XYZ file of N, CA and C in Angstrom:
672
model
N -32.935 4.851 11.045
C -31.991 4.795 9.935
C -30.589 5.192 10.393
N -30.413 6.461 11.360
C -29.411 6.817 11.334
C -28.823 5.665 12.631
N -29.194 4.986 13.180
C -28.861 3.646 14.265
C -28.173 3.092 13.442
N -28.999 2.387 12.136
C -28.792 1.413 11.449
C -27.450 1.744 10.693
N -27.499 2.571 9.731
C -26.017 3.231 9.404
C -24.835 3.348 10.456
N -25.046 3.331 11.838
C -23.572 3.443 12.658
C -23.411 2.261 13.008
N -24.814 1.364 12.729
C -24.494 -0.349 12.982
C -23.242 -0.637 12.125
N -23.901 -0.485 11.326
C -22.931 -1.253 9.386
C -21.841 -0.501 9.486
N -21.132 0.985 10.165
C -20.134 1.611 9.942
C -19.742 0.254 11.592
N -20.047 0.724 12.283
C -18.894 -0.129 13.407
C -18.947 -1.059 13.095
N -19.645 -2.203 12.380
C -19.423 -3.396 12.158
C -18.261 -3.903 11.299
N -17.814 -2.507 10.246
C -16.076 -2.616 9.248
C -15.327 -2.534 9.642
N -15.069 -2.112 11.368
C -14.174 -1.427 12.033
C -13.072 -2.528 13.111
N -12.579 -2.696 13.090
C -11.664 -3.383 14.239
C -10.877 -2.118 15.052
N -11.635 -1.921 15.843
C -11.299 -0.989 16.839
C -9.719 -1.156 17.640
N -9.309 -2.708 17.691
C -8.158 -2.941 18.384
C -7.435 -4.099 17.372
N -6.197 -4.507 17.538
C -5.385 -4.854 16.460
C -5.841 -6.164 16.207
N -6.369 -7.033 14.934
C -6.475 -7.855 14.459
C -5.555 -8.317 13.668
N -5.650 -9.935 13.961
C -4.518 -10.797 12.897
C -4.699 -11.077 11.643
N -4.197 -10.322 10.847
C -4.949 -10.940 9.021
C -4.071 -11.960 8.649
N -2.968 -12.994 9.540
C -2.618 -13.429 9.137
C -2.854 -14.079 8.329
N -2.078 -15.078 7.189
C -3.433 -15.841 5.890
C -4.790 -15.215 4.842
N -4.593 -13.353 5.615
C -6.110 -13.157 5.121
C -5.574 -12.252 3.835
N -6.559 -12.049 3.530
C -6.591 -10.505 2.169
C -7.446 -9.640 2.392
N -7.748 -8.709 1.858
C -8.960 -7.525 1.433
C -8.593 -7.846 0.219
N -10.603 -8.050 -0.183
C -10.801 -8.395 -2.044
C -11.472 -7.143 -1.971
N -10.852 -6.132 -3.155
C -11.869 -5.052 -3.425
C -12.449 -5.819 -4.635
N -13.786 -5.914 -4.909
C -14.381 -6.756 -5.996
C -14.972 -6.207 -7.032
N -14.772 -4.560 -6.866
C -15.817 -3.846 -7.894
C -14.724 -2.533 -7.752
N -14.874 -1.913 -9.573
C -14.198 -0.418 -9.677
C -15.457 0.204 -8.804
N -15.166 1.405 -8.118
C -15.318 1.918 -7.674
C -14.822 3.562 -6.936
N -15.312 4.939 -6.469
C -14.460 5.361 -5.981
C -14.936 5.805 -4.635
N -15.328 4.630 -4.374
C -15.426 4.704 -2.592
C -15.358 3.674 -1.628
N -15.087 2.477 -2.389
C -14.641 1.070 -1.075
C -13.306 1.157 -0.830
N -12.753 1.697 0.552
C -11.607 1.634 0.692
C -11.744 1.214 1.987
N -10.021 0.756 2.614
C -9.341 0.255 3.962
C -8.690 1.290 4.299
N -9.166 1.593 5.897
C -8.310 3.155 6.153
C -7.680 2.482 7.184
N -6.216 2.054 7.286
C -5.225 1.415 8.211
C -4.854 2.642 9.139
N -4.605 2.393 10.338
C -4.565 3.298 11.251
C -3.119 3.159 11.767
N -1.862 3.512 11.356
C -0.822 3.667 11.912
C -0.623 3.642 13.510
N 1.089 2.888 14.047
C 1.500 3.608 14.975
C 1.419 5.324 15.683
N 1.218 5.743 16.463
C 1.397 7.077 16.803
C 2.758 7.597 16.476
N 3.323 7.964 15.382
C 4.467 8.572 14.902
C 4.094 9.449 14.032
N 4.878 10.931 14.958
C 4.451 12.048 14.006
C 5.111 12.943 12.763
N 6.234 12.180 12.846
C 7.023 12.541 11.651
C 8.265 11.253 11.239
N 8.118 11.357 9.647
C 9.254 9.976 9.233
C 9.942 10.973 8.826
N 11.336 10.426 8.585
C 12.863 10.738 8.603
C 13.369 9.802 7.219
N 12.266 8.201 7.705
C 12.670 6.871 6.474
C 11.810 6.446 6.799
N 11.681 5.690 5.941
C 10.522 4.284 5.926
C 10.805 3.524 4.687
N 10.091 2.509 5.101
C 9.688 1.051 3.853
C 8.231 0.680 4.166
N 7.603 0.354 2.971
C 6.296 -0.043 2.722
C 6.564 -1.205 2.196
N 5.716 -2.426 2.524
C 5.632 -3.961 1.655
C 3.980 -4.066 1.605
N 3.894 -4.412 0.422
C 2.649 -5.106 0.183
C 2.752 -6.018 -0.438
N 1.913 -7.433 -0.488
C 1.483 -8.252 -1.992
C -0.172 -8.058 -2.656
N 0.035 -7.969 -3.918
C -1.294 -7.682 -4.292
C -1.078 -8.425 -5.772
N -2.709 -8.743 -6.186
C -2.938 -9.446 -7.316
C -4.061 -8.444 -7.784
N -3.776 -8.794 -9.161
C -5.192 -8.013 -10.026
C -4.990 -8.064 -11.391
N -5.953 -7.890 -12.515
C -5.631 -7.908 -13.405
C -6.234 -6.679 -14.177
N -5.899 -5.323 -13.687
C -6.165 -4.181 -14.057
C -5.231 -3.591 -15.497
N -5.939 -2.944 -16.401
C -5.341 -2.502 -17.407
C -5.333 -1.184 -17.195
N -5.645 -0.251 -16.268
C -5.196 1.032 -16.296
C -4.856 1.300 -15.135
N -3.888 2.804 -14.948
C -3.528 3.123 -13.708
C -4.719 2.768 -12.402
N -3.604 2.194 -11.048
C -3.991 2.670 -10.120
C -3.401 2.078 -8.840
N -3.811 3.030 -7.904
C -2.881 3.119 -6.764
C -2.827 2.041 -6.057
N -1.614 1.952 -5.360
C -1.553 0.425 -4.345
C -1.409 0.699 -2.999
N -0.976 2.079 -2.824
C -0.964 2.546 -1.187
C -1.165 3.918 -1.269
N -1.942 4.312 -0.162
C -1.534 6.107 -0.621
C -1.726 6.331 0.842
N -0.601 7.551 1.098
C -0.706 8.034 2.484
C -0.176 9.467 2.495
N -1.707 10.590 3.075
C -1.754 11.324 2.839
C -1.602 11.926 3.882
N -1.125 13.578 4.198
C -0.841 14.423 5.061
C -1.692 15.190 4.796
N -2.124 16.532 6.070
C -2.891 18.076 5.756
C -1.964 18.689 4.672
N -0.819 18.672 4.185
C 0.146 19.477 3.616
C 0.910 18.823 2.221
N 0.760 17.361 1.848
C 0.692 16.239 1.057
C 0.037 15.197 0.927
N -1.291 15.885 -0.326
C -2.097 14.495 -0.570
C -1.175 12.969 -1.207
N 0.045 13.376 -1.581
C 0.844 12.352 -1.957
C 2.113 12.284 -1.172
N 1.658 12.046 0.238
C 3.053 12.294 0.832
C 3.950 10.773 0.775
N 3.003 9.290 0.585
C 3.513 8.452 0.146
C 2.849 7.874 -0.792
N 2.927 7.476 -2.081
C 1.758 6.739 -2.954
C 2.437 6.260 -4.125
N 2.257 4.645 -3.731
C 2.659 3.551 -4.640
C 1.601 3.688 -5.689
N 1.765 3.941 -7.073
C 0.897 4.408 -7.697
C 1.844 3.436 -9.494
N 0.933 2.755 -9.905
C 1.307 2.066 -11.117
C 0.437 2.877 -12.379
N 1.055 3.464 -13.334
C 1.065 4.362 -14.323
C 0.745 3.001 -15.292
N -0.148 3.007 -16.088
C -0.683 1.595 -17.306
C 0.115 2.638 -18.580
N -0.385 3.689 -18.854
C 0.311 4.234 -20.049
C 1.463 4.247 -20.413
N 2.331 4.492 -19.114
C 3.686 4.416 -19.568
C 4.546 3.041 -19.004
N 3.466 2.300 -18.694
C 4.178 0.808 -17.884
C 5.188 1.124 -17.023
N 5.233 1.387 -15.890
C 5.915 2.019 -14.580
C 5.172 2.098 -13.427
N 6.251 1.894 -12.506
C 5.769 1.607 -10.712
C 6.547 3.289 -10.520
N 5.420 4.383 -10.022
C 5.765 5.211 -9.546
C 5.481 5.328 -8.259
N 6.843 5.216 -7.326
C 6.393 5.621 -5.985
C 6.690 7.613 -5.979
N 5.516 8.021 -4.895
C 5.313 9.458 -4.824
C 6.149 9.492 -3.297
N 6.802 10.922 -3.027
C 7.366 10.900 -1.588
C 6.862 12.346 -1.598
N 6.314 12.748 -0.687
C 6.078 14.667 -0.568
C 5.643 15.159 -1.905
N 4.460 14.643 -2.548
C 4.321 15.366 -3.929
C 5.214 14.977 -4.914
N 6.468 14.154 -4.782
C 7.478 14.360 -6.240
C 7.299 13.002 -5.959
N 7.514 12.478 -7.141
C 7.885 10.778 -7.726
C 9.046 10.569 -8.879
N 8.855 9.360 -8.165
C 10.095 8.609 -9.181
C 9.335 8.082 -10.167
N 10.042 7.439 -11.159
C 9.635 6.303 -12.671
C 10.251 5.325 -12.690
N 9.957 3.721 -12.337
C 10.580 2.815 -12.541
C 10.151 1.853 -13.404
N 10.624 1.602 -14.717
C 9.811 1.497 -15.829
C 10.687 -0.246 -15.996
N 9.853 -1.335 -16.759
C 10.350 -2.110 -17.210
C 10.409 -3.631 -15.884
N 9.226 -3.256 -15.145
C 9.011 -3.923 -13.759
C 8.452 -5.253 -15.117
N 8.323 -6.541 -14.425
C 7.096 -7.338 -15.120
C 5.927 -7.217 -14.457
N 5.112 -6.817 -14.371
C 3.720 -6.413 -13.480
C 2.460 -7.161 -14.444
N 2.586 -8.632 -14.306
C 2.020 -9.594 -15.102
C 0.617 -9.353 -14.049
N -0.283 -9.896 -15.102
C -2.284 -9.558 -14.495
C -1.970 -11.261 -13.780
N -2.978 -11.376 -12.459
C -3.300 -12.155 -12.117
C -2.452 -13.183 -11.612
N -1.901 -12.264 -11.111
C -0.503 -13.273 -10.114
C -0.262 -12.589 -8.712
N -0.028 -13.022 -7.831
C 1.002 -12.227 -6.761
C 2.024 -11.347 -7.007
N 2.427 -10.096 -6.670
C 3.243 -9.619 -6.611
C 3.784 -8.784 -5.734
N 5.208 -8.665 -4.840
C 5.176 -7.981 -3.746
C 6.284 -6.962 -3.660
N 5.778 -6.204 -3.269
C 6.217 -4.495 -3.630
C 6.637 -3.503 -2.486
N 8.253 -3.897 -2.249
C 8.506 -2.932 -1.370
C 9.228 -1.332 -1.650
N 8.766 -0.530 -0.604
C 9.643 0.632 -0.995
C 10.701 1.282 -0.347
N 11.116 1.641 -0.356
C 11.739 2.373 0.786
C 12.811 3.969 0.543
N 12.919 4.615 1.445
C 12.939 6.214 1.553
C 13.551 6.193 2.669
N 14.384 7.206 2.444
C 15.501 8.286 3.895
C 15.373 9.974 2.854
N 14.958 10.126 4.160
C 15.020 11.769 4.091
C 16.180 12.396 4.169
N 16.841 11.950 4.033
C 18.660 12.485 4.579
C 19.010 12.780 3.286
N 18.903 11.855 2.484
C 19.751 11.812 0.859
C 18.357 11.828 -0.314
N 17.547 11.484 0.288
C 16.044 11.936 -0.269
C 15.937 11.008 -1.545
N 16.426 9.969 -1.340
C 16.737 8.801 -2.060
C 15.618 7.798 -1.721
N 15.558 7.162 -3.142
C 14.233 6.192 -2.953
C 14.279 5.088 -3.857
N 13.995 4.032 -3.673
C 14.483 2.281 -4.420
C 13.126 1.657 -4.038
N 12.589 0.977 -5.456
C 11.663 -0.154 -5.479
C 12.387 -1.357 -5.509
N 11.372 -1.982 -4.802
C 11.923 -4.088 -4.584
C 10.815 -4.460 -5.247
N 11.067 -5.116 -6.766
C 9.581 -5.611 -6.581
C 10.383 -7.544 -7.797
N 9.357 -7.583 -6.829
C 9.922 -9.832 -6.574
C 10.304 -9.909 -5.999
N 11.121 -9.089 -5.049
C 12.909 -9.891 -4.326
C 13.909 -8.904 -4.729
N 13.698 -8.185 -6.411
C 14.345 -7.327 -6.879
C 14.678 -5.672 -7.275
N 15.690 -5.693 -6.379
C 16.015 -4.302 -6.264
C 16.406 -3.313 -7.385
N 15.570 -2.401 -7.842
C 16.040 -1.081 -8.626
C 16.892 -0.459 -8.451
N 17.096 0.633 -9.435
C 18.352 1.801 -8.363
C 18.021 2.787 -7.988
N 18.677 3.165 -7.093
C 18.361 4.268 -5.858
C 18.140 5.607 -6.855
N 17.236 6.665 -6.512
C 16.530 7.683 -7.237
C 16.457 8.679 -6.342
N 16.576 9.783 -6.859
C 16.207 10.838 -5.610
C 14.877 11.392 -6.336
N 14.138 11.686 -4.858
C 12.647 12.160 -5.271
C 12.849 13.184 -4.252
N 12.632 12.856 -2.975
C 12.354 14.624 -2.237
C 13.315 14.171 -0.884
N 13.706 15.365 -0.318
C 14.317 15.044 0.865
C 13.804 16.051 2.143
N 13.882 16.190 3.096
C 12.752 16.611 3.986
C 11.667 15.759 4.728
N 11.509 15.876 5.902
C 10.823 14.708 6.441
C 9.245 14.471 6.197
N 8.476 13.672 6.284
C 6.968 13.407 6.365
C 6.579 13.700 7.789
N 5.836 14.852 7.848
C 5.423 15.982 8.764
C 3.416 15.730 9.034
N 3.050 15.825 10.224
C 1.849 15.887 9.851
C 1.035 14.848 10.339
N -0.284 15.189 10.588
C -1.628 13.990 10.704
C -1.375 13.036 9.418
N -1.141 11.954 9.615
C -1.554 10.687 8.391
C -2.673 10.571 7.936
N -3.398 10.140 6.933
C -4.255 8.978 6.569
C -4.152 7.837 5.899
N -4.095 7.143 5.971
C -3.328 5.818 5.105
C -4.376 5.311 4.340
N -4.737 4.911 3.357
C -6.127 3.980 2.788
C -5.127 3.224 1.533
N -6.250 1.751 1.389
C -5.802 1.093 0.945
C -6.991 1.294 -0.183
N -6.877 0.866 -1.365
C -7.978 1.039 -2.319
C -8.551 2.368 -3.774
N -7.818 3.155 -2.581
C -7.765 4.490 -3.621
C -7.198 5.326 -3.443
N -6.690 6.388 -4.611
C -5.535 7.369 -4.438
C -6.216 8.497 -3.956
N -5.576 9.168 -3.001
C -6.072 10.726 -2.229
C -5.573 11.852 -2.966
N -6.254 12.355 -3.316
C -6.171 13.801 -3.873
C -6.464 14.899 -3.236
N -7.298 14.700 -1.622
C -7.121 15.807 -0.720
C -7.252 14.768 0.647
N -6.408 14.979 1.962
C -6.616 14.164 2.574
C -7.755 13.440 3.344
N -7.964 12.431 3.154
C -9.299 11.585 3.772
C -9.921 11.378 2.052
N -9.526 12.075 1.106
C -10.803 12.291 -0.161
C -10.113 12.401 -1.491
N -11.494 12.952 -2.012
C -10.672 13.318 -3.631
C -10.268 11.666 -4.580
N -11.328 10.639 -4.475
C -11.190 9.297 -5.212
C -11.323 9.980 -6.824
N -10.453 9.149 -7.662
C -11.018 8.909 -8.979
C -11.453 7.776 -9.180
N -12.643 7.422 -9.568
C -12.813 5.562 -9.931
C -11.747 5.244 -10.982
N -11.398 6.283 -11.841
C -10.745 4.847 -12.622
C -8.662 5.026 -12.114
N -9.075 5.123 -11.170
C -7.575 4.952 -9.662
C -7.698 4.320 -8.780
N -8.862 3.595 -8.434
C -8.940 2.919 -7.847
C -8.676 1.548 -7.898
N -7.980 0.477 -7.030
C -7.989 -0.909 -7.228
C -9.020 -1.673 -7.147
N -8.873 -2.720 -8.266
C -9.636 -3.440 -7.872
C -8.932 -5.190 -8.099
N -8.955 -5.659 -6.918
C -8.000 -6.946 -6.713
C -8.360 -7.586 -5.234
N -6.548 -7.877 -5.394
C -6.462 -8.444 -3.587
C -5.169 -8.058 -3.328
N -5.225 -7.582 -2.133
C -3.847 -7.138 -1.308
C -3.851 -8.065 0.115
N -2.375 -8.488 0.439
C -2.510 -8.914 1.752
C -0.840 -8.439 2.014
N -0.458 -8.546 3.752
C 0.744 -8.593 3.960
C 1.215 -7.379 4.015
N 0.581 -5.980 4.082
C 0.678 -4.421 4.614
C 1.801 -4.783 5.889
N 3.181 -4.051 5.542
C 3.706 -3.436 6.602
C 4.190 -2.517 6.379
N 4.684 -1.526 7.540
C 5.091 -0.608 7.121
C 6.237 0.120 8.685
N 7.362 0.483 8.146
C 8.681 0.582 9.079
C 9.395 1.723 9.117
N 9.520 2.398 10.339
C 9.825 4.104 9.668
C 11.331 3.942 9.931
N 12.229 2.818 9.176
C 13.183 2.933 8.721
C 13.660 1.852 7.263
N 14.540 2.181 6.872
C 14.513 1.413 5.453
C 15.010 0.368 6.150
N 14.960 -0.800 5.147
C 14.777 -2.492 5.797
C 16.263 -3.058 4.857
N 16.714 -3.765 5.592
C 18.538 -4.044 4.994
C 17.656 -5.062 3.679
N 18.823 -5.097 2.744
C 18.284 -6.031 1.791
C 17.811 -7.612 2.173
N 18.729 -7.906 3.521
C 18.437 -9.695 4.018
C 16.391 -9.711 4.451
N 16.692 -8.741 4.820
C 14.967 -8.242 5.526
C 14.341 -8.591 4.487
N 14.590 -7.582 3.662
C 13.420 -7.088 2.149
C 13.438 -8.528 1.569
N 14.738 -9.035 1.532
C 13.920 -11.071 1.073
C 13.480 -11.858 2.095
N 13.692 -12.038 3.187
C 13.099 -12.311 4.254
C 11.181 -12.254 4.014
N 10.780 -11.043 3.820
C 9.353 -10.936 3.452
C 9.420 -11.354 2.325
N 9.829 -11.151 1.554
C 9.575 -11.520 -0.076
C 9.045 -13.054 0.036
N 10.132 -13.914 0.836
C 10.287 -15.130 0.661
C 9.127 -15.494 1.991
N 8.212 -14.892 2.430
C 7.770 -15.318 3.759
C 8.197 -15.792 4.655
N 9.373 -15.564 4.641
C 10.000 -16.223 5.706
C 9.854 -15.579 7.317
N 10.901 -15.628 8.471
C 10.367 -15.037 9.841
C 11.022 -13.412 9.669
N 10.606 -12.637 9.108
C 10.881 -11.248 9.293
C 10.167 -10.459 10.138
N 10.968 -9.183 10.305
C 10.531 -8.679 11.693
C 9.379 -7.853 11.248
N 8.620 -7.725 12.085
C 6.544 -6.760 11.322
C 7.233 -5.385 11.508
N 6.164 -5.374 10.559
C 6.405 -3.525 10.328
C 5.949 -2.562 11.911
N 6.747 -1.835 12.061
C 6.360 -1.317 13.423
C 5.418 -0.058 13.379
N 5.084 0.382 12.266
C 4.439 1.002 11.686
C 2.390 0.461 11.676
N 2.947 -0.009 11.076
C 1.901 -0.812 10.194
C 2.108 -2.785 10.472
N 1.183 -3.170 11.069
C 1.791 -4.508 11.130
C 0.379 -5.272 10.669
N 0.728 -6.383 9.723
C -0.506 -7.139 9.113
C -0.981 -7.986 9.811
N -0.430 -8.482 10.831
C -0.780 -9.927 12.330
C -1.141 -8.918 13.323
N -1.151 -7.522 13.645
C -1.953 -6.718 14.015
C -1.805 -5.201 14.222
N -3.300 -5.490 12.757
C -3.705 -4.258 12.298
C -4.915 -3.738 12.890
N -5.054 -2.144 13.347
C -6.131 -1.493 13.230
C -6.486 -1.060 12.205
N -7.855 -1.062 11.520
C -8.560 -0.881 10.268
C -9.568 -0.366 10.287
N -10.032 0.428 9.124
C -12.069 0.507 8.836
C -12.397 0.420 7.525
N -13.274 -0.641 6.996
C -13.802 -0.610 5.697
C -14.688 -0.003 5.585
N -14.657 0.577 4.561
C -16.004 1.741 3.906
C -16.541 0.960 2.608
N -17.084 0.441 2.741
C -17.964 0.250 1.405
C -17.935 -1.167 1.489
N -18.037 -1.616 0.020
C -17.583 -3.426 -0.377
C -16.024 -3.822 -0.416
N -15.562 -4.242 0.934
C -14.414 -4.489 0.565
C -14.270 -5.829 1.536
N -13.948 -7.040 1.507
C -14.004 -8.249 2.163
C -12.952 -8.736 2.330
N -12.644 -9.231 3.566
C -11.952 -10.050 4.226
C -12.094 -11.380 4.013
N -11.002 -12.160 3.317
C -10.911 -13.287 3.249
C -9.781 -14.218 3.045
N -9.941 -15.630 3.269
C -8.812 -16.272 2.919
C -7.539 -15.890 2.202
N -6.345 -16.019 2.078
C -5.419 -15.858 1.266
C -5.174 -16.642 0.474
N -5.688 -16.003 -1.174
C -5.965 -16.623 -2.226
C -4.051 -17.451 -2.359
N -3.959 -18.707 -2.964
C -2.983 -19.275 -2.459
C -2.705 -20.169 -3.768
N -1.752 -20.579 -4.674
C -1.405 -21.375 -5.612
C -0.900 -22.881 -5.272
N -1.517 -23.765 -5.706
C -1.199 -25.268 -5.138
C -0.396 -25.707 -6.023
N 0.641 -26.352 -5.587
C 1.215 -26.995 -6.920
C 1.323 -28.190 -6.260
């Protein structure tokens, strides 16, 4: 048994960087334990960064779209969508912003960048193409061991799921850049066009591990 269990665990694992180009992770079921634990560059402290994702779903209550946790901040980054008060809250070191009045329509694409400098401790959502206004949330750098997971929000690092925080959809197109991205960039991805990969985090190659039901597949795609 215990063979068989480290079969099925190394078998989620891409030990060395894989191309998702075209692909997604479908989480297909609420849950609070199928998640994607993305394994960052070796960088031990951010100063700035930007996060991009696209994700679809048609969830009616909160839940998280990235969370990346420290020994010292279970919310040291966490794209986290609030259903009660209709708002994209990104978290930086424990404090968050409120960006209320996004269209965050069910069952479409939508792509969601963030970005943060520790200098002015200032923080702006992109979400379509379109830029919010700059907010201060925390200033001070992101210190610390990472964990990154895709799927559910951390409440202690590596742990601490709520099921009803968890996603359930499709995400594709994870990057992530430990400096903020000029606005030509941030449409550049928006628009798929040739932008530069996250040096962080890169989606044409990522190290990963799935835990539970979470599948790799095609990139669900609109024909017209």
């Amino acid at each position: 048994m215990t063979f068989l269990l480290l079969l099925v665990t190394l078998t989620a694992c891409a030990a060395s960087p894989q191309d998702l180009s075209g692909k997604m992770f479908t989480f297909p079921q609420e849950t609070n334990t199928a998640r994607v634990i993305l394994t960052p560059t070796p960088i031990q402290e951010f100063s700035a960064l930007t996060i991009c994702h696209r994700s679809f779903t048609d969830l009616k209550r909160d839940h998280a779209l990235f969370s990346l946790a420290t020994q010292s901040n279970s919310n040291a980054l966490l794209i986290f969508w609030d259903e009660t008060n209709k708002e994209m809250d990104p978290h930086i070191r424990d404090k968050k912003a409120q960006y209320k009045g996004q269209d965050y329509k069910p069952n479409m694409w939508h792509s969601i960048c963030t970005t943060w400098d520790s200098a002015s401790g200032l923080v702006q959502l992109w979400f379509d193409g379109q830029p919010s206004m700059r907010k201060y949330v925390s200033s001070g750098e992101i210190t610390g061991s990472t964990m990154i997971i895709l799927g559910q929000e951390q409440d202690t690092h590596g742990g601490g799921f709520d099921l009803k925080q968890c996603f359930v959809g499709m995400m594709s197109d994870v990057h992530m850049w430990d400096y903020t991205l000029s606005p030509c960039e941030m449409q550049k991805y928006v628009d798929d066009l040739n932008f530069t990969p996250g040096n962080v985090l890169n989606w044409s190659a990522m190290v990963f591990q799935i835990i539970d039901r979470v599948l790799i597949e095609d990139k669900l795609m609109t024909c017209h």
